[in-house]
Coordinates of C-alpha atoms and ligand atoms in Angstrom, one line a residue:
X6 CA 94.7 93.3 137.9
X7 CA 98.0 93.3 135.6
X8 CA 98.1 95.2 132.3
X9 CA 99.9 93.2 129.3
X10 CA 103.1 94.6 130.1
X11 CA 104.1 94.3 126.7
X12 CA 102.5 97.0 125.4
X13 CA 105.4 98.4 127.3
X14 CA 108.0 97.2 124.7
X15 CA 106.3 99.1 121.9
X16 CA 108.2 102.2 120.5
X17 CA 106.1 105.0 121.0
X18 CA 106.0 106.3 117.9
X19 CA 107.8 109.9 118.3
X20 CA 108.8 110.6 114.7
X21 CA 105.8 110.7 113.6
X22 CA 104.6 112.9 116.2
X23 CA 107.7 114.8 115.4
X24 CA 106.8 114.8 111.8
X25 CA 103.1 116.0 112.6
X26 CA 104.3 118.9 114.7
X27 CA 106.4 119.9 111.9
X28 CA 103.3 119.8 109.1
X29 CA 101.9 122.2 111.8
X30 CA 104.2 124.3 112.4
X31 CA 104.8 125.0 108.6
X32 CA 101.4 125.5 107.8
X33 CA 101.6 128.2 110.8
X34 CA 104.2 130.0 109.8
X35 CA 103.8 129.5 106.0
X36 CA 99.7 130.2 105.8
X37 CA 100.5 131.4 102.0
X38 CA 102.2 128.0 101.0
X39 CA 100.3 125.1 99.9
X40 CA 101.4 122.4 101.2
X41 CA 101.7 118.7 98.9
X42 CA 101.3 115.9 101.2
X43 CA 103.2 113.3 99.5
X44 CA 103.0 111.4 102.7
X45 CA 99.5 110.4 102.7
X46 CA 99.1 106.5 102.5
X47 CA 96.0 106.2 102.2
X48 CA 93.6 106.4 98.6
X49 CA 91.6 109.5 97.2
X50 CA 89.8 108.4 94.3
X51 CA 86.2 107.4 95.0
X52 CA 84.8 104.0 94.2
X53 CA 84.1 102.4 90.8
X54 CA 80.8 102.9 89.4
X55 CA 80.3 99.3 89.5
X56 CA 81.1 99.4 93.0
X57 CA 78.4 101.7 94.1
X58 CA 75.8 100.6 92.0
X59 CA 76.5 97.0 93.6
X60 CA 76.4 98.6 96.9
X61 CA 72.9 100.3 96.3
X62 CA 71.5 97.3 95.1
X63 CA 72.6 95.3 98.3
X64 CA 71.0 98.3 100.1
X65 CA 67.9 97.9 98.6
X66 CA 67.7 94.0 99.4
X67 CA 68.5 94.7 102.9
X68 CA 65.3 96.6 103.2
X69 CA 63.1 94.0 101.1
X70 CA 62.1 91.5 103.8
X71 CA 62.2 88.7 101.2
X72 CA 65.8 89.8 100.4
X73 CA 67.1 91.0 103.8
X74 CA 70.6 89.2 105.1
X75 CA 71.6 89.2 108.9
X76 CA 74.6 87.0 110.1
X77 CA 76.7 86.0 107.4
X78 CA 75.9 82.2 107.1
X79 CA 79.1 81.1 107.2
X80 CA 80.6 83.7 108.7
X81 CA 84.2 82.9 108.0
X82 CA 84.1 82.1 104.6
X83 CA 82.2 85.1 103.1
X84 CA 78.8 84.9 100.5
X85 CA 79.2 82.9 98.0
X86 CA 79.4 85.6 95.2
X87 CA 82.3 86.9 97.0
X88 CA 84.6 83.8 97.4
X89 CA 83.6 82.8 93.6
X90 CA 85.0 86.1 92.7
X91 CA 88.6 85.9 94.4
X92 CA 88.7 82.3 93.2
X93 CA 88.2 83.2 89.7
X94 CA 90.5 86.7 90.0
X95 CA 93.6 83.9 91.6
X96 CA 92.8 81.5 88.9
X97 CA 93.2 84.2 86.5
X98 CA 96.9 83.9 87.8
X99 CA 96.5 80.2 87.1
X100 CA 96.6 80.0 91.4
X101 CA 93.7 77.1 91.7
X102 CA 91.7 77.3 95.5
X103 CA 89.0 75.7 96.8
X104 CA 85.8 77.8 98.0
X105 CA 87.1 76.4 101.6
X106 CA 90.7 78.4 101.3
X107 CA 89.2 81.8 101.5
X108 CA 88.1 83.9 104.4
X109 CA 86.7 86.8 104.1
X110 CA 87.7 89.8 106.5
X111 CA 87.2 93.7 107.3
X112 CA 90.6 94.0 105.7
X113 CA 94.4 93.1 105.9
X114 CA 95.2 94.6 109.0
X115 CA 92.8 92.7 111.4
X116 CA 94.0 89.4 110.0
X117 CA 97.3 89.9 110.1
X118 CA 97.4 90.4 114.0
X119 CA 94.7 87.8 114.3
X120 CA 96.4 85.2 112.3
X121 CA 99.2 85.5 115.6
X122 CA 96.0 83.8 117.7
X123 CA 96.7 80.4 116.2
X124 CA 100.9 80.6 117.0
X125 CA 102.4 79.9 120.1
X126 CA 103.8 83.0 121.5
X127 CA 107.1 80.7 121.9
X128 CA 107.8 81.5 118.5
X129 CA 110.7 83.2 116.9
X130 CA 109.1 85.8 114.3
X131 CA 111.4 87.5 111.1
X132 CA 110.3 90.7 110.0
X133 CA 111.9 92.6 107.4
X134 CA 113.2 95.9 107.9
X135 CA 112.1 98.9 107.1
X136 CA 108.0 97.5 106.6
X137 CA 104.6 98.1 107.5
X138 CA 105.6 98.9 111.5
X139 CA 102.2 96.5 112.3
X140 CA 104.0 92.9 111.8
X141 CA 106.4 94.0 114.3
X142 CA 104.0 95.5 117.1
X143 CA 101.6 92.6 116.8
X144 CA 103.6 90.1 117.9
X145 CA 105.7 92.5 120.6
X146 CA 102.2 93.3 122.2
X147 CA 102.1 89.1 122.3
X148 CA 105.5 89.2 123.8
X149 CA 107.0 86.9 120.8
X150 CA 111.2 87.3 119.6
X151 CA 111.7 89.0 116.7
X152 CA 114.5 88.6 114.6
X153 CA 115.0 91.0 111.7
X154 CA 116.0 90.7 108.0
X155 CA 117.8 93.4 107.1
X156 CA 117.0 95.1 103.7
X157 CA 118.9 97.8 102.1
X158 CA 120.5 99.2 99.1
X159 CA 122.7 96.8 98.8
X160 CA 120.0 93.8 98.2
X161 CA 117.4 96.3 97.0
X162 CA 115.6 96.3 99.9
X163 CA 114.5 92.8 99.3
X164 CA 116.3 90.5 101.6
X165 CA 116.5 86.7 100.9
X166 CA 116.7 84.0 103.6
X167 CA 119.8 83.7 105.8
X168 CA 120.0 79.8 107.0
X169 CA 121.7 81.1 110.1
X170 CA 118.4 82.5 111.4
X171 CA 116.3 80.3 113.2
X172 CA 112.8 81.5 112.2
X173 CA 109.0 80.2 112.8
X174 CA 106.9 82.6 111.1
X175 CA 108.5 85.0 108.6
X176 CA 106.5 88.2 107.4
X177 CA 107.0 89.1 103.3
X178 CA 105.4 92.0 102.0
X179 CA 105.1 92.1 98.3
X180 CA 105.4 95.0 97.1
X181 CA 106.3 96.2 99.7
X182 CA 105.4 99.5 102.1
X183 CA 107.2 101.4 102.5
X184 CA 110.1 100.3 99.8
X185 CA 107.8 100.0 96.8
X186 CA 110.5 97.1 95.9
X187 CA 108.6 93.6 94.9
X188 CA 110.2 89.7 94.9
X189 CA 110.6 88.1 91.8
X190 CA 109.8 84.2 91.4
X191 CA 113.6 83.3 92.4
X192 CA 113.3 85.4 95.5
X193 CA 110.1 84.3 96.5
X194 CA 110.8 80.7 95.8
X195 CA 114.2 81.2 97.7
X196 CA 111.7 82.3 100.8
X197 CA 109.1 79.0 100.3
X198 CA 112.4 76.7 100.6
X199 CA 113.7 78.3 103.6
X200 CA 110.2 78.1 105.3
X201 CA 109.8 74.6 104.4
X202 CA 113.5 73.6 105.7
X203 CA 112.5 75.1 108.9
X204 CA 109.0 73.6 108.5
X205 CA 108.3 77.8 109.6
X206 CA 104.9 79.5 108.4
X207 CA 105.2 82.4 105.8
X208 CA 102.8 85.1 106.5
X209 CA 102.4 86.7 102.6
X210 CA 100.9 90.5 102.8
X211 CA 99.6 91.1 98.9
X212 CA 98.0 94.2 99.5
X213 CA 99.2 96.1 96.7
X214 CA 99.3 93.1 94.4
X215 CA 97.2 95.1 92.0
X216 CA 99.7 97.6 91.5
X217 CA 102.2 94.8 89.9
X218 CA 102.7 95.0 86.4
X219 CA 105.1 92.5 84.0
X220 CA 105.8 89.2 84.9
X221 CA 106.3 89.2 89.2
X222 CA 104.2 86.6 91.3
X223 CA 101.1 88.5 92.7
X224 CA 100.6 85.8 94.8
X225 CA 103.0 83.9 97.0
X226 CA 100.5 80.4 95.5
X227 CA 102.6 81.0 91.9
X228 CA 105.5 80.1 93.6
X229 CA 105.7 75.8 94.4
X230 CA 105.7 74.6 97.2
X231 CA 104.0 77.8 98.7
X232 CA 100.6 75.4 99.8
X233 CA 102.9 73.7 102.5
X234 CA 104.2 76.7 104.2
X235 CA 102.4 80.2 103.5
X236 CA 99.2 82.2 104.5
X237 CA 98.2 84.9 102.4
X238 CA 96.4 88.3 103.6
X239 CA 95.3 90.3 100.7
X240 CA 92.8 93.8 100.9
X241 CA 90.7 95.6 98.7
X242 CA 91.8 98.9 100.4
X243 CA 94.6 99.7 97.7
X244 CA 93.3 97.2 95.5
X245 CA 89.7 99.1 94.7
X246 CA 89.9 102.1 97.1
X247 CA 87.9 100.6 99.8
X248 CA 89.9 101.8 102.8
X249 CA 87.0 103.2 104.3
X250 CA 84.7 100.6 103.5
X251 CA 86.7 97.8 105.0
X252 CA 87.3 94.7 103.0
X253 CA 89.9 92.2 102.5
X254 CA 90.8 88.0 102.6
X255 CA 93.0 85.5 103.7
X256 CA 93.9 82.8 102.2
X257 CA 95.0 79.2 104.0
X258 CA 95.3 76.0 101.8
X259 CA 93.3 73.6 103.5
X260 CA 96.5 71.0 103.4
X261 CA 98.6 73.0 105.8
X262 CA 99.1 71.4 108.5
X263 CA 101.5 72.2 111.3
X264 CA 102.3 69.7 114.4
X265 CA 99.2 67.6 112.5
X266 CA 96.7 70.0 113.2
X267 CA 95.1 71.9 110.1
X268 CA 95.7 75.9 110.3
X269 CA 92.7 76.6 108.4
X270 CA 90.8 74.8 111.1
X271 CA 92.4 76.6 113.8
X272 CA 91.6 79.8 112.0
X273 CA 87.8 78.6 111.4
X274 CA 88.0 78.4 115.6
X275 CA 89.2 81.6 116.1
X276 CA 87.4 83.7 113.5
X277 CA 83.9 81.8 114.5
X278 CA 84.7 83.0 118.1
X279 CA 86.4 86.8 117.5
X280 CA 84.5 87.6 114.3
X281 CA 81.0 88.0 113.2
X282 CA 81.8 89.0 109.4
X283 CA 81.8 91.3 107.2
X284 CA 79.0 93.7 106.0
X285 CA 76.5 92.0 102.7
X286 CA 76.6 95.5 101.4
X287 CA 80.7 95.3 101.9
X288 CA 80.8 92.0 100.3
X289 CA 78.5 92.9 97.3
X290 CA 80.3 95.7 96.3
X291 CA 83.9 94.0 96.7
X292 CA 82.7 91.2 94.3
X293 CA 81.6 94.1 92.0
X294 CA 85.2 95.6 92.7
X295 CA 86.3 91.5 90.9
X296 CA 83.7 91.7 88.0
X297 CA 84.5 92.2 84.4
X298 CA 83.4 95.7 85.0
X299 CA 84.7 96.6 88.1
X300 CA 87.9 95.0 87.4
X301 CA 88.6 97.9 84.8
X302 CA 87.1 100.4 86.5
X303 CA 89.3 100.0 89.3
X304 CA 92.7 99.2 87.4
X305 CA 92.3 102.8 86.1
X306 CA 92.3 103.6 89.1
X307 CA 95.8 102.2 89.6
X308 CA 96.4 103.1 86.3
X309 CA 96.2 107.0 87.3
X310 CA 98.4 106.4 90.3
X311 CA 100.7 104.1 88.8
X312 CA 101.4 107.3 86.7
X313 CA 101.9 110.0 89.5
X314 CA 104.4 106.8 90.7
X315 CA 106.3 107.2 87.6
X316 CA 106.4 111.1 87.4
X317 CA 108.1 110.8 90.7
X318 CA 110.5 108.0 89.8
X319 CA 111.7 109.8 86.6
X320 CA 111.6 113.2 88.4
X321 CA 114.5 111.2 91.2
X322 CA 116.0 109.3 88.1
X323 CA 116.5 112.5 86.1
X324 CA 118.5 114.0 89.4
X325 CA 120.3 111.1 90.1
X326 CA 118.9 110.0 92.5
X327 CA 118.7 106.2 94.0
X328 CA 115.0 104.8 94.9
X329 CA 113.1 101.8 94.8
X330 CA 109.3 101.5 93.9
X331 CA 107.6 103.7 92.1
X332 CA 107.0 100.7 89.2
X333 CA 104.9 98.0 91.1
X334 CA 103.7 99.9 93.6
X335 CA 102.2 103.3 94.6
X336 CA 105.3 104.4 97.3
X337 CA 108.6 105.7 95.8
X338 CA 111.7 105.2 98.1
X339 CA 114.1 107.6 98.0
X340 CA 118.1 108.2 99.3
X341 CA 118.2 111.4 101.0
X342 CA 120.9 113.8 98.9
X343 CA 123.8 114.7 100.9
X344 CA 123.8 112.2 103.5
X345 CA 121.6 113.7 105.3
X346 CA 119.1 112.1 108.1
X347 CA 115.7 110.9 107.0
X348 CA 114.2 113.6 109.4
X349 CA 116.7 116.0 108.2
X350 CA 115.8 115.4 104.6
X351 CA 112.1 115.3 105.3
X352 CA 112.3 119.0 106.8
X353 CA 114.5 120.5 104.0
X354 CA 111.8 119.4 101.3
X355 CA 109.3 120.6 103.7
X356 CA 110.8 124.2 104.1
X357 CA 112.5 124.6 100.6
X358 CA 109.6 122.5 98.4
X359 CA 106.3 122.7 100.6
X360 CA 106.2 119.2 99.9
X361 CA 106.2 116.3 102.7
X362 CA 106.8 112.7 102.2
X363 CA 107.6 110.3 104.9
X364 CA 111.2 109.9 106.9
X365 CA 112.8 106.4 106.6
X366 CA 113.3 105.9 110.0
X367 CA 109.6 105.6 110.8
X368 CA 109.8 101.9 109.3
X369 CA 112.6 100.6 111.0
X370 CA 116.4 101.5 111.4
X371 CA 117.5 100.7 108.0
X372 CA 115.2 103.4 106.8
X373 CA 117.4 106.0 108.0
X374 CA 118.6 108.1 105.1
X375 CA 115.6 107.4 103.2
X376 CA 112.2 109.0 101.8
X377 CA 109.0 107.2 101.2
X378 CA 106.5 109.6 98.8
X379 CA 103.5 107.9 97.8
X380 CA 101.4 108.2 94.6
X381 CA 98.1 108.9 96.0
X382 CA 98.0 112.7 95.7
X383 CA 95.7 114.2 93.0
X384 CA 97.9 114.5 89.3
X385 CA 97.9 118.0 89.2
X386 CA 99.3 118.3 92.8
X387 CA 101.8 115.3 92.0
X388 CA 102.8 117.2 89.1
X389 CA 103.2 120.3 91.1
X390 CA 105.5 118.5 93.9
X391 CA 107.8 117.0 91.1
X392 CA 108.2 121.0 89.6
X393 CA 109.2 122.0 92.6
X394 CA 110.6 119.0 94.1
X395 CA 113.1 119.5 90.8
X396 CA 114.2 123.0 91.5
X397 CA 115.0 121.7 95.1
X398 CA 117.1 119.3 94.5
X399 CA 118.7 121.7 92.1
X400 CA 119.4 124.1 94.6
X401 CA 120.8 122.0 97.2
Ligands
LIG543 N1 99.4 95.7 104.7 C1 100.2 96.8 104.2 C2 101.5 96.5 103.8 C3 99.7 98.1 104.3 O1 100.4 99.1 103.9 C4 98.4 98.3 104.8 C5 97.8 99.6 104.8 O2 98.4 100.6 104.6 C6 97.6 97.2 105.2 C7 98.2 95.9 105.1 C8 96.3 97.4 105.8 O3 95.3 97.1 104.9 P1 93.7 97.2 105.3 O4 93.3 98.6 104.9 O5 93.1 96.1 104.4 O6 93.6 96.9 106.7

């Protein structure tokens, strides 16, 4: 027996060990200070009414004989209620899909490593750096090249395509964790034309599409030419606080085609044989979360982040301090004041604020020198953190 020795080849991940051990220690040695995790990436305000009350209906059919659902029919492709529902929120965007396009998942995360199933491990992959750290571990665990595009201050932190890479599948997050920055139609369009030059396969992450607001492309499908060269995996975990219920979609134009074989068709394959679905009650209450109702309960949701976002941003603004995000998204990126190291920075606010947030480095080597603080803390504490978080900066 051989393991996959490319597990091997991961980074184990030892600043954010680091970073726990220092939470702990502070809280140790500190037991009076409250501590503000601005660090946390993850939602805290509960579901929309509409939500729940579609949940406890699908409860109740599921213990009504006459009612009850087992296996999702079609198992890929979600209940029909569902699928309507996405369609109508993309054509909303004036995106058109067909019923067929959609697949319906326990969220982002699990379709963006499975999506790798249906690509030759041959394949040269782009990933942006700093991002989400799971594009790159999915495909070193495969054992697949990775080339990286580098993003910075001096492009924003949103890189555009450089013809000297040679690149099959090329990873876009929009907005983007940790930077918060988000593409415009030029940059996504330059992106589309790249792919399609290279005949490559753009992997689109809109998970926090809902948090755009003004006129940016929530979907890579408002861009032309997107149909022939890009996959899109999209969640309800940011979008309607369902990280812990587990819901989210891809979507795969039913025309892309790559060596003459349909991609949606090898996804159908491997989804009928790795999958079984995703929960009626799930499904019921995430096409509740795309209702008239729901829709507004949960974009004040977003609403009430989207403001602790911008009492951040004006809090660094105010001290003259460079960031991206904290507009279109719920993270904040932040240049640590006087040059100092993202872990360096990240244990000074701890100590002189009681406030964490997350060191650069953690998403990649350009995030050295860098802070990510995220929007999903309650508003008092947010407001707290920015108070103090003023004084610090004042002080050093
Ligand atoms: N994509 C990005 C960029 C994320 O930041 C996250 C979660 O933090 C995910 C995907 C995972 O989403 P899900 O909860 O749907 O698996």
């Amino acid at each position: 027996m051989n393991i996959n020795r490319n597990f091997l080849a991961l980074c184990p991940s030892y600043l954010f060990t680091e970073v726990g051990a220092r939470i702990a220690s502070f809280r140790e040695k500190h037991p009076e200070r409250e501590l503000i995790r601005l660090s946390v990436g993850d939602v805290t305000l509960p579901l929309a009414p509409a939500v729940i009350r579609a949940m406890q209906r699908a409860v109740l059919e599921m213990g009504d004989a006459a009612t009850f659902k087992g296996y999702c029919p079609e198992t890929c492709y979600g209940y029909e209620v569902l699928t309507e529902a996405i369609r109508a929120r993309y054509a909303r965007r004036g995106v058109k899909l067909s019923a067929g396009e959609i697949f319906v998942s326990d969220g982002a995360k699990s379709d963006l490593s499975g999506i790798l199933d249906i690509f030759s491990c041959d394949n040269t992959v782009l990933v942006p750096d700093p991002v989400y750290p799971v594009y790159a571990d999915t495909n070193i665990m495969a054992g697949r090249r990775i080339v990286y595009a580098d993003a910075n201050g001096g492009n924003g932190f949103l890189p555009l395509p450089d013809e000297r890479v040679q690149a099959d599948i090329i990873y876009i997050c929009s907005p983007n964790n940790p930077t918060g920055a988000a593409y415009g139609y030029d940059g996504l369009k330059a992106w589309v034309d790249y792919a399609l030059r290279r005949n490559a396969v753009i992997l689109y992450d809109a998970a926090y599409e809902a948090f755009i607001d003004g006129d940016l492309p929530h979907s890579v499908f408002e861009v032309e030419g997107a149909r022939g060269c890009a996959i899109e995996i999209c969640s309800f975990s940011k979008t309607a606080g369902f990280t812990g219920v587990r819901c989210g979609y891809t979507v795969i134009p039913d025309t892309l085609e790559r060596e003459g074989v349909s991609l949606s068709g090898l996804w159908i394959r491997r989804q009928s044989t790795k999958f079984n679905g995703v929960s009626y009650i799930t499904q019921m209450g995430a096409a509740a979360a795309f209702g008239e109702e729901g829709e507004r309960q949960t974009a004040e949701n977003i609403a009430y982040y989207k403001r602790n976002a911008a009492a951040i941003a004006a809090l660094l603004g105010a001290n003259g301090i460079w960031y991206t995000g904290g507009r279109h998204s719920p993270y904040i990126w932040m240049r640590c004041p006087g040059g100092m190291n993202s872990l360096q920075f990240f244990g000074a606010l701890l100590e002189g604020a009681g406030v964490a947030g997350t060191p650069g480095y953690g998403f990649g080597k350009n995030g050295e020198g860098y802070l990510r603080l995220t929007a999903f803390a309650s508003a008092e504490d947010t407001a707290k953190a920015c108070t103090r978080m003023g004084d610090f900066l004042k002080r050093i």
